[in-house]
PDB file of C-alpha atoms and ligand atoms in Angstrom:
ATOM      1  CA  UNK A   1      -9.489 -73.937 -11.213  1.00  0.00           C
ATOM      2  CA  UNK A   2     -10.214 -77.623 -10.691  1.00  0.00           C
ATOM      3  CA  UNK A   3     -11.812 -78.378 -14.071  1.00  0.00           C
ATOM      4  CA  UNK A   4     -12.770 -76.970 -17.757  1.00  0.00           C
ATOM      5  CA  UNK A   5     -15.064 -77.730 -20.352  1.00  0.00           C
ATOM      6  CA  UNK A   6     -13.774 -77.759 -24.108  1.00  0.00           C
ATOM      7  CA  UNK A   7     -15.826 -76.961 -26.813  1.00  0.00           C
ATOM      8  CA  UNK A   8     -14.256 -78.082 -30.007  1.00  0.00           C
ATOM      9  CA  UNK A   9     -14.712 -79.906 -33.680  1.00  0.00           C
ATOM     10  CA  UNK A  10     -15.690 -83.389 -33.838  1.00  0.00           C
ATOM     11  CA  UNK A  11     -13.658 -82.728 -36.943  1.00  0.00           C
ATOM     12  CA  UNK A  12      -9.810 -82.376 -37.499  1.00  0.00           C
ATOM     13  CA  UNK A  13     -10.079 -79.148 -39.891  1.00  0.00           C
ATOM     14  CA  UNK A  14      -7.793 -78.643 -42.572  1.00  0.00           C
ATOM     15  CA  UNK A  15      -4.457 -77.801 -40.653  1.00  0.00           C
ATOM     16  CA  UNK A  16      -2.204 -79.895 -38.717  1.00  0.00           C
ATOM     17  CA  UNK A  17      -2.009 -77.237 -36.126  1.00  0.00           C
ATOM     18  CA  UNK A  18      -5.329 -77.209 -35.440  1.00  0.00           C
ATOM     19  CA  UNK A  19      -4.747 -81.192 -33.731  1.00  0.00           C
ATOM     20  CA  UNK A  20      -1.472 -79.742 -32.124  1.00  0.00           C
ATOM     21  CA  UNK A  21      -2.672 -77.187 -30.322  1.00  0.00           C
ATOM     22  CA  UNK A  22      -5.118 -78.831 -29.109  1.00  0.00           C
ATOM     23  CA  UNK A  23      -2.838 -81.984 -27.968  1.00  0.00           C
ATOM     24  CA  UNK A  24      -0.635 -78.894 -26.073  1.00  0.00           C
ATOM     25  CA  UNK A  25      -3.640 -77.735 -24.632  1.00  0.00           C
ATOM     26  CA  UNK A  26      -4.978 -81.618 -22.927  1.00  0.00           C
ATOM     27  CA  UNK A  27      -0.945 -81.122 -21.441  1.00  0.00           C
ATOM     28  CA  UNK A  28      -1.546 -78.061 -20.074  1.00  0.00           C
ATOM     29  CA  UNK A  29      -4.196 -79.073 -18.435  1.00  0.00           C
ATOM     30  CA  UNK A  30      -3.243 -82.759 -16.945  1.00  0.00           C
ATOM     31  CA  UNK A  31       0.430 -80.564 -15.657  1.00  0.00           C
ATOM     32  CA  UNK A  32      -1.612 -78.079 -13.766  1.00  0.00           C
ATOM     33  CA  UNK A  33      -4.074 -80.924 -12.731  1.00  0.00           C
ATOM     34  CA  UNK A  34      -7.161 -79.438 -14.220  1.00  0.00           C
ATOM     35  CA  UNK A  35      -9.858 -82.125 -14.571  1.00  0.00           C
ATOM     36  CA  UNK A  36     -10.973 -82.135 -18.699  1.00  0.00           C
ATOM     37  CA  UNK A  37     -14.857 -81.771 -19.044  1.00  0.00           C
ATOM     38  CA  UNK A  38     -15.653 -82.635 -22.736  1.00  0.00           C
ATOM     39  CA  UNK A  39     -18.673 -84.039 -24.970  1.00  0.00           C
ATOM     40  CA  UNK A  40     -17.107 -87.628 -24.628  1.00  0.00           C
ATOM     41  CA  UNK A  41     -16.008 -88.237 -27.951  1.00  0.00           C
ATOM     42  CA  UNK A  42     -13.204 -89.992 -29.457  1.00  0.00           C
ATOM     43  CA  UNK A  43     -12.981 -88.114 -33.132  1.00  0.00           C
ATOM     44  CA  UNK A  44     -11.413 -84.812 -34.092  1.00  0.00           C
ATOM     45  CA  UNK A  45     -10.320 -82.538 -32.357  1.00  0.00           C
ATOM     46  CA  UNK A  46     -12.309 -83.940 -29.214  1.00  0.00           C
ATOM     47  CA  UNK A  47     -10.805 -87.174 -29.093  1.00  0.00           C
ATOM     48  CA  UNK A  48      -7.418 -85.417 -29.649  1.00  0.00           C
ATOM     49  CA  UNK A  49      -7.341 -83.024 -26.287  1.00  0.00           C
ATOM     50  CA  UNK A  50      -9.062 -85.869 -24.349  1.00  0.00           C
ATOM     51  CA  UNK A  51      -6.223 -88.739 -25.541  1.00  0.00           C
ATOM     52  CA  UNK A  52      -3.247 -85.481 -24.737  1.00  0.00           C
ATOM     53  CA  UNK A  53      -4.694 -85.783 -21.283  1.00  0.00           C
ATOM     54  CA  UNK A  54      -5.231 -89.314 -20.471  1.00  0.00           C
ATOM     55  CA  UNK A  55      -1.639 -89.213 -21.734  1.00  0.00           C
ATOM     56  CA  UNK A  56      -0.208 -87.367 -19.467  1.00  0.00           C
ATOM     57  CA  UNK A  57      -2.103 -88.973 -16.557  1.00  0.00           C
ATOM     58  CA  UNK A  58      -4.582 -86.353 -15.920  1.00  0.00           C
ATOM     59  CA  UNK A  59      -8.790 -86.897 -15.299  1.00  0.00           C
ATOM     60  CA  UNK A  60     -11.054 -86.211 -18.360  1.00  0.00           C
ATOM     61  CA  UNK A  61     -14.967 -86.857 -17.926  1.00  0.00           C
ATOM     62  CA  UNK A  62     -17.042 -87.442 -20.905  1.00  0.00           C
ATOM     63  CA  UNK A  63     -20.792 -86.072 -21.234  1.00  0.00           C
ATOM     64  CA  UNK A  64     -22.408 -87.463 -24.209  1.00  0.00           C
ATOM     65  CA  UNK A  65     -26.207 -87.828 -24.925  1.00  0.00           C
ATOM     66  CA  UNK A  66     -26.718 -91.536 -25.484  1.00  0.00           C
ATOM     67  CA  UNK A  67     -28.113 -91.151 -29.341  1.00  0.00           C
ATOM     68  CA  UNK A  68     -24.470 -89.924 -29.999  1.00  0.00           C
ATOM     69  CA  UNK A  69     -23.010 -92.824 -28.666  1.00  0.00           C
ATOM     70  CA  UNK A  70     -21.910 -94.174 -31.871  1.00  0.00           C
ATOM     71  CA  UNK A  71     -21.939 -91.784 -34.274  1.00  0.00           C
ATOM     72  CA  UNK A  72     -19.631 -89.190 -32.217  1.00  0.00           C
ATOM     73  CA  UNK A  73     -18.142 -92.928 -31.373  1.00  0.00           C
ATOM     74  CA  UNK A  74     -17.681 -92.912 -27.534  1.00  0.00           C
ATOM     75  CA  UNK A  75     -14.087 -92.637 -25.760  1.00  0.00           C
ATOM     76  CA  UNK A  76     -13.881 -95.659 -24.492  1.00  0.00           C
ATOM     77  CA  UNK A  77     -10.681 -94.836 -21.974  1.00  0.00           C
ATOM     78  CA  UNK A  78     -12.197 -92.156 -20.373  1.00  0.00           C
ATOM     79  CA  UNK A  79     -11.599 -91.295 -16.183  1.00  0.00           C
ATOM     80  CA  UNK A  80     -15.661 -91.498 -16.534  1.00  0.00           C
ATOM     81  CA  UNK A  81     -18.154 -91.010 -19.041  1.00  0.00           C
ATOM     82  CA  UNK A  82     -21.317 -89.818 -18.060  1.00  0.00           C
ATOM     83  CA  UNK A  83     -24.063 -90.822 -20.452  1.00  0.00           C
ATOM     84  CA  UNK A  84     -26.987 -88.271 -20.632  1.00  0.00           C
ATOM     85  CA  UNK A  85     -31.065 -87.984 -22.522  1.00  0.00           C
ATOM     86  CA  UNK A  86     -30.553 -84.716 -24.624  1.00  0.00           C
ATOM     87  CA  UNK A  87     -28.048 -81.884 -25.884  1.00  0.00           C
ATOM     88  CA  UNK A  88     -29.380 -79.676 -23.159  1.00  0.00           C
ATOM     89  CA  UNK A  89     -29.015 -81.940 -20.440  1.00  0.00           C
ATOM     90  CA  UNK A  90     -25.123 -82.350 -21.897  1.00  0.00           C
ATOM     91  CA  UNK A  91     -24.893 -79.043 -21.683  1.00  0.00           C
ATOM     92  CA  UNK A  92     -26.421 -78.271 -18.691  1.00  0.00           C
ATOM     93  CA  UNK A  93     -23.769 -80.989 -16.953  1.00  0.00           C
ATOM     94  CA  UNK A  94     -20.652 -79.605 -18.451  1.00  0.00           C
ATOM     95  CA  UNK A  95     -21.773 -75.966 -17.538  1.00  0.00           C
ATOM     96  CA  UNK A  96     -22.535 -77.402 -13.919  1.00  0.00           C
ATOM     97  CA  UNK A  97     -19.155 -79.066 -13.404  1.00  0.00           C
ATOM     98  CA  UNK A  98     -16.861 -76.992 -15.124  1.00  0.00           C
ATOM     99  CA  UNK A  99     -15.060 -73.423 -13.684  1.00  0.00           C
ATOM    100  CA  UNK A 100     -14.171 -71.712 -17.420  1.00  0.00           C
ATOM    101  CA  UNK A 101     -14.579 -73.028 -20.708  1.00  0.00           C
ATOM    102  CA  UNK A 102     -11.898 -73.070 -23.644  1.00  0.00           C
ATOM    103  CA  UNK A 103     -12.760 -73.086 -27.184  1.00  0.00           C
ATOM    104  CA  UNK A 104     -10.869 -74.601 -29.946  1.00  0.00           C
ATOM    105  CA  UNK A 105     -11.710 -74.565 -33.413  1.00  0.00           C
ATOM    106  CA  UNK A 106     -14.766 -76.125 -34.834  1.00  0.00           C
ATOM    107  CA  UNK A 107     -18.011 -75.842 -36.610  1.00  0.00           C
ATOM    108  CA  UNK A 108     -21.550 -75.076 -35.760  1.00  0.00           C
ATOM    109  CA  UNK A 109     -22.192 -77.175 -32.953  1.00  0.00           C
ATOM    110  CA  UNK A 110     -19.116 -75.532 -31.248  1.00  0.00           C
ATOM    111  CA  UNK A 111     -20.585 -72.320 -32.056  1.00  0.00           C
ATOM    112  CA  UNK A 112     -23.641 -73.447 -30.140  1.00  0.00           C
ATOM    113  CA  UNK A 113     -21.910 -74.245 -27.550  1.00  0.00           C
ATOM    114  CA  UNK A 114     -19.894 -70.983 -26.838  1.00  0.00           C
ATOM    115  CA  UNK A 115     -22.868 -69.114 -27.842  1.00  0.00           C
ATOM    116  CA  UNK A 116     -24.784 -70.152 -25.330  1.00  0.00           C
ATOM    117  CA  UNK A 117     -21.784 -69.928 -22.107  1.00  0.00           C
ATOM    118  CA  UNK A 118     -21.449 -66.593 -23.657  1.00  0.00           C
ATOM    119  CA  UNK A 119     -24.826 -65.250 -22.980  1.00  0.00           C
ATOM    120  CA  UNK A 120     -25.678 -67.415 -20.134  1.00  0.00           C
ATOM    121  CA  UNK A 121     -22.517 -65.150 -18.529  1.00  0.00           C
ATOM    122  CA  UNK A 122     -24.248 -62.103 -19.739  1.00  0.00           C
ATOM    123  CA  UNK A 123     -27.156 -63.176 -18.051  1.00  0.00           C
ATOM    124  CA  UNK A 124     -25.181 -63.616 -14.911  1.00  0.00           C
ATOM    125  CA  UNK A 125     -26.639 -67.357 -14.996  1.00  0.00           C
ATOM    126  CA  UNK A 126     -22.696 -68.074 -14.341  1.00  0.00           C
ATOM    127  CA  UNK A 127     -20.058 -66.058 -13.713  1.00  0.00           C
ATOM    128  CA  UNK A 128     -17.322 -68.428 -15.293  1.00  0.00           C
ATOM    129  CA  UNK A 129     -14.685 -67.316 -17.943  1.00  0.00           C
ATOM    130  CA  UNK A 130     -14.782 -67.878 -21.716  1.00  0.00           C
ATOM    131  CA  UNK A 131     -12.020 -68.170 -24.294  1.00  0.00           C
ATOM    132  CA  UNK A 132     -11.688 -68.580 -27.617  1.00  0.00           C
ATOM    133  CA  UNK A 133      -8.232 -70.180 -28.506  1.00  0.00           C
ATOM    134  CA  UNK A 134      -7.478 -68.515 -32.149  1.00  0.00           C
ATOM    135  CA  UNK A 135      -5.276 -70.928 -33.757  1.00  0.00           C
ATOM    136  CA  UNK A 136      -4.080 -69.623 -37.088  1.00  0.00           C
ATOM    137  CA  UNK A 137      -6.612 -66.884 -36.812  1.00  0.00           C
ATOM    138  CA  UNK A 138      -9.459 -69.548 -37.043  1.00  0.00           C
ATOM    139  CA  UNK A 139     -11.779 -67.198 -34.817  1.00  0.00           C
ATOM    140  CA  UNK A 140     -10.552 -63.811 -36.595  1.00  0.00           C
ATOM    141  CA  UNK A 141     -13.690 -63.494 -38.057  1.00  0.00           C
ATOM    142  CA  UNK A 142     -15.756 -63.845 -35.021  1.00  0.00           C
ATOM    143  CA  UNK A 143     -13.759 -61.292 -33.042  1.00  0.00           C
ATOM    144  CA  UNK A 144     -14.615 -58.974 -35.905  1.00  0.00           C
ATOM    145  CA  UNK A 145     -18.261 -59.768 -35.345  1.00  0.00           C
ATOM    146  CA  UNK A 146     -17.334 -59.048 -31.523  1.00  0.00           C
ATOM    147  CA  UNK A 147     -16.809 -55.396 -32.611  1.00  0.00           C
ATOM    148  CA  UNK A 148     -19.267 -54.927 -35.088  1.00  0.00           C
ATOM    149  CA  UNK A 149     -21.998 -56.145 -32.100  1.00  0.00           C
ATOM    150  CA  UNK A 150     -20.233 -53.538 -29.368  1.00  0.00           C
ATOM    151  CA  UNK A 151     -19.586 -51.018 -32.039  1.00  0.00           C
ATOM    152  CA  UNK A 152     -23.376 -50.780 -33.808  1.00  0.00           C
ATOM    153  CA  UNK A 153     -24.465 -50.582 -29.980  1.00  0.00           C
ATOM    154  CA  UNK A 154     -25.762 -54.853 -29.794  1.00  0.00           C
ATOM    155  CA  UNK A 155     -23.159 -55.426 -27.286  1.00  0.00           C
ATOM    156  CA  UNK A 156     -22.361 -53.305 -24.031  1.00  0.00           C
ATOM    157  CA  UNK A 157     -18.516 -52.829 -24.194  1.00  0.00           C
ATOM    158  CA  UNK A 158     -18.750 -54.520 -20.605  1.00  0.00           C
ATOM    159  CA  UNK A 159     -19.980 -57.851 -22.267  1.00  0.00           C
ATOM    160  CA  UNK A 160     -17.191 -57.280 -25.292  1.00  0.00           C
ATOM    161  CA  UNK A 161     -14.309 -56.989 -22.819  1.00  0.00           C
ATOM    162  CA  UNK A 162     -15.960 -60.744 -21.514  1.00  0.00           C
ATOM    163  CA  UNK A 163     -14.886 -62.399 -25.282  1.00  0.00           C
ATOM    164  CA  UNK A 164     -11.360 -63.592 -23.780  1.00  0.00           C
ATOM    165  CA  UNK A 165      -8.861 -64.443 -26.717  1.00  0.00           C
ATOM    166  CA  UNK A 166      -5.286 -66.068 -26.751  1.00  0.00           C
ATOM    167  CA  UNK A 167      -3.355 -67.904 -28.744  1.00  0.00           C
ATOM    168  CA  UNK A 168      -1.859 -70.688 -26.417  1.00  0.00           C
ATOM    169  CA  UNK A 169      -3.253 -72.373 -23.357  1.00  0.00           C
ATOM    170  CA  UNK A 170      -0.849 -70.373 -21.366  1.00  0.00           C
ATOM    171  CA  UNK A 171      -2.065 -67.436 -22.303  1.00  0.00           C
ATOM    172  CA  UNK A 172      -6.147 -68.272 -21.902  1.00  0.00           C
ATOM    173  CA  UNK A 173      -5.262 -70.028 -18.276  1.00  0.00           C
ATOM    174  CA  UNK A 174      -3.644 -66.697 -16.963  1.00  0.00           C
ATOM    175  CA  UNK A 175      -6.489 -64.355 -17.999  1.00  0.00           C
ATOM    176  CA  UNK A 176      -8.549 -66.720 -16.773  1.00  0.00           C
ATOM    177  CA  UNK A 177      -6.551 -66.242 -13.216  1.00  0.00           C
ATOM    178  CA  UNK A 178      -7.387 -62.702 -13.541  1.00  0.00           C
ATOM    179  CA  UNK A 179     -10.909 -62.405 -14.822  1.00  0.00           C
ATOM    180  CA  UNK A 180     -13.327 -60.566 -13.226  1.00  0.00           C
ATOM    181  CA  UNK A 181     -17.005 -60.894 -14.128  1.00  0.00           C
ATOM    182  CA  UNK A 182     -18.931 -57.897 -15.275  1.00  0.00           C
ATOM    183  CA  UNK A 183     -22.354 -56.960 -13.511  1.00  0.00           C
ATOM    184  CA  UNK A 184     -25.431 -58.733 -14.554  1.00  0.00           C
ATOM    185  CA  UNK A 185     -27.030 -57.970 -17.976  1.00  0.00           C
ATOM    186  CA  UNK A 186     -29.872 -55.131 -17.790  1.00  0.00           C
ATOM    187  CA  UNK A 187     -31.931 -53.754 -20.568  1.00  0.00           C
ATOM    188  CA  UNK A 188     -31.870 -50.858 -19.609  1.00  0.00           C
ATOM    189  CA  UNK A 189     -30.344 -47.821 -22.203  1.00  0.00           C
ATOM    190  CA  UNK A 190     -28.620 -45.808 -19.678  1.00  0.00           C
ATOM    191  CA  UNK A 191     -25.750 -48.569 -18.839  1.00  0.00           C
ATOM    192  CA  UNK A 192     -23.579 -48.624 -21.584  1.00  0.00           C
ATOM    193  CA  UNK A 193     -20.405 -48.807 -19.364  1.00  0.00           C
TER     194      UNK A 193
HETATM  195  P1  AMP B   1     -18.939 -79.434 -34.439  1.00  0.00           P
HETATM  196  O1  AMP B   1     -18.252 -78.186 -33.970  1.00  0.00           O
HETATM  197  O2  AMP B   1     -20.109 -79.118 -35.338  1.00  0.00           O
HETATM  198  O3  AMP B   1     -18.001 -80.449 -34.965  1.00  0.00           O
HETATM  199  O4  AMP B   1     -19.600 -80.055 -33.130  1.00  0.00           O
HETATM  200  C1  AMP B   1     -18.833 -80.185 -31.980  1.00  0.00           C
HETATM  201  C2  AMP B   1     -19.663 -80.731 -30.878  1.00  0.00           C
HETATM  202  O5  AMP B   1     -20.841 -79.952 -30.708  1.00  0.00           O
HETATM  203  C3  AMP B   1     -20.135 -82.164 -31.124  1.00  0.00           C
HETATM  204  O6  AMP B   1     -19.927 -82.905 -29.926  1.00  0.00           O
HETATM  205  C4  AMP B   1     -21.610 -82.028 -31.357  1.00  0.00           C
HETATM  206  O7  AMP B   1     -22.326 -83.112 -30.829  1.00  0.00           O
HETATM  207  C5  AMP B   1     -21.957 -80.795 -30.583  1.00  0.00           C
HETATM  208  N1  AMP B   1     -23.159 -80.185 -31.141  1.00  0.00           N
HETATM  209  C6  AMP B   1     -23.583 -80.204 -32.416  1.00  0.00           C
HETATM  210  N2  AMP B   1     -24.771 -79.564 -32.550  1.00  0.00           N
HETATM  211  C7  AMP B   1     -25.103 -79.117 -31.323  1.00  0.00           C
HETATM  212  C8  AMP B   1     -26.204 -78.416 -30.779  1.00  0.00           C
HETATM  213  N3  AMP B   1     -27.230 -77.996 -31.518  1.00  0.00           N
HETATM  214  N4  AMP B   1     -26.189 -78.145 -29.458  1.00  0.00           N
HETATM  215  C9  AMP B   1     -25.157 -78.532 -28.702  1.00  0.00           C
HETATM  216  N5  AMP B   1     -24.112 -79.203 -29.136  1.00  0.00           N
HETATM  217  C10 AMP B   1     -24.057 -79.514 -30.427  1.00  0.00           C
END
């Protein structure tokens, strides 16, 4: 893998650990030379993995729609920051240039984000992996949801075995190395493998 996007909080959160994984994770990837794709910003949890990996001398492009320029407050020591028109264009450009996506705790807008990876992968738009690092059992309650979706039969089990989980970056980047996409999404009721 040459690069991955993050999705994280443009806030802190409440724990310390929440900052520290996420500073272990920007090392991880600057040791293994994986280029950081991000939404360009220098606050929370953002800034924090994007600062880890400057730090350690790795590449870290920033994608940030130009009416978030100062209120996300751009990185201003960024490898490159690529200024865009809208959220979807963002998005569209990290999806484009990235090979997997991590995600680290945060709120709704990094639900948006995964939410939409998730199910573009479903769709086979891409065919890149997913995971959700659970840092003090932050994303607990979404795995739950996970099951309750493949369980009540609004989730093939194909698509739940997709939601990738780990606790450490370690642990995301090797099932990463062995992920294997599922086949592409059909309607139909007869595929339920
Ligand atoms: P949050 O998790 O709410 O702190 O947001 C994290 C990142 O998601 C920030 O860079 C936000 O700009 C971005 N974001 C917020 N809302 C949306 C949205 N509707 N679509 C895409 N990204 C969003």
């Amino acid at each position: 893998m040459k690069s991955i996007a993050i999705f994280c909080g443009s806030n802190d959160g409440a724990l310390s650990a929440y900052r520290e994984h996420a500073i272990a994770l920007g090392h991880e990837l600057a040791n293994r030379g994986i280029t950081l794709i991000y939404g360009g910003a220098s606050v929370g949890l953002m800034g924090a993995v994007a600062d880890a990996v400057l730090e350690k001398g790795g590449n870290v492009i920033g994608i940030l729609p130009h009416f978030l320029q100062t209120r996300e407050i751009a990185h201003k020591h960024l490898t490159e920051l690529i200024v865009v028109d809208s959220m979807h264009e963002r998005k569209a450009k990290m999806a484009e240039m990235s090979d997997g996506f991590i995600v680290l705790p945060g709120g709704p807008g990094t639900m948006e984000e995964y939410f939409e990876i998730f199910t573009w992968a479903q769709l086979g738009l891409h065919e890149k992996p997913c995971g959700l690092m659970n840092i003090e059992h932050y994303y607990d309650p979404l795995v739950a949801l996970f099951d309750q979706m493949a369980n009540q039969r609004f989730m093939q089990q194909k698509y739940r075995e997709m939601v990738i989980v780990d606790t450490t970056p370690e642990g995301i980047l090797d099932q990463f190395a062995h992920y294997k996409h599922p086949s592409v999404k059909t309607y139909l009721t007869e595929d339920r493998t």
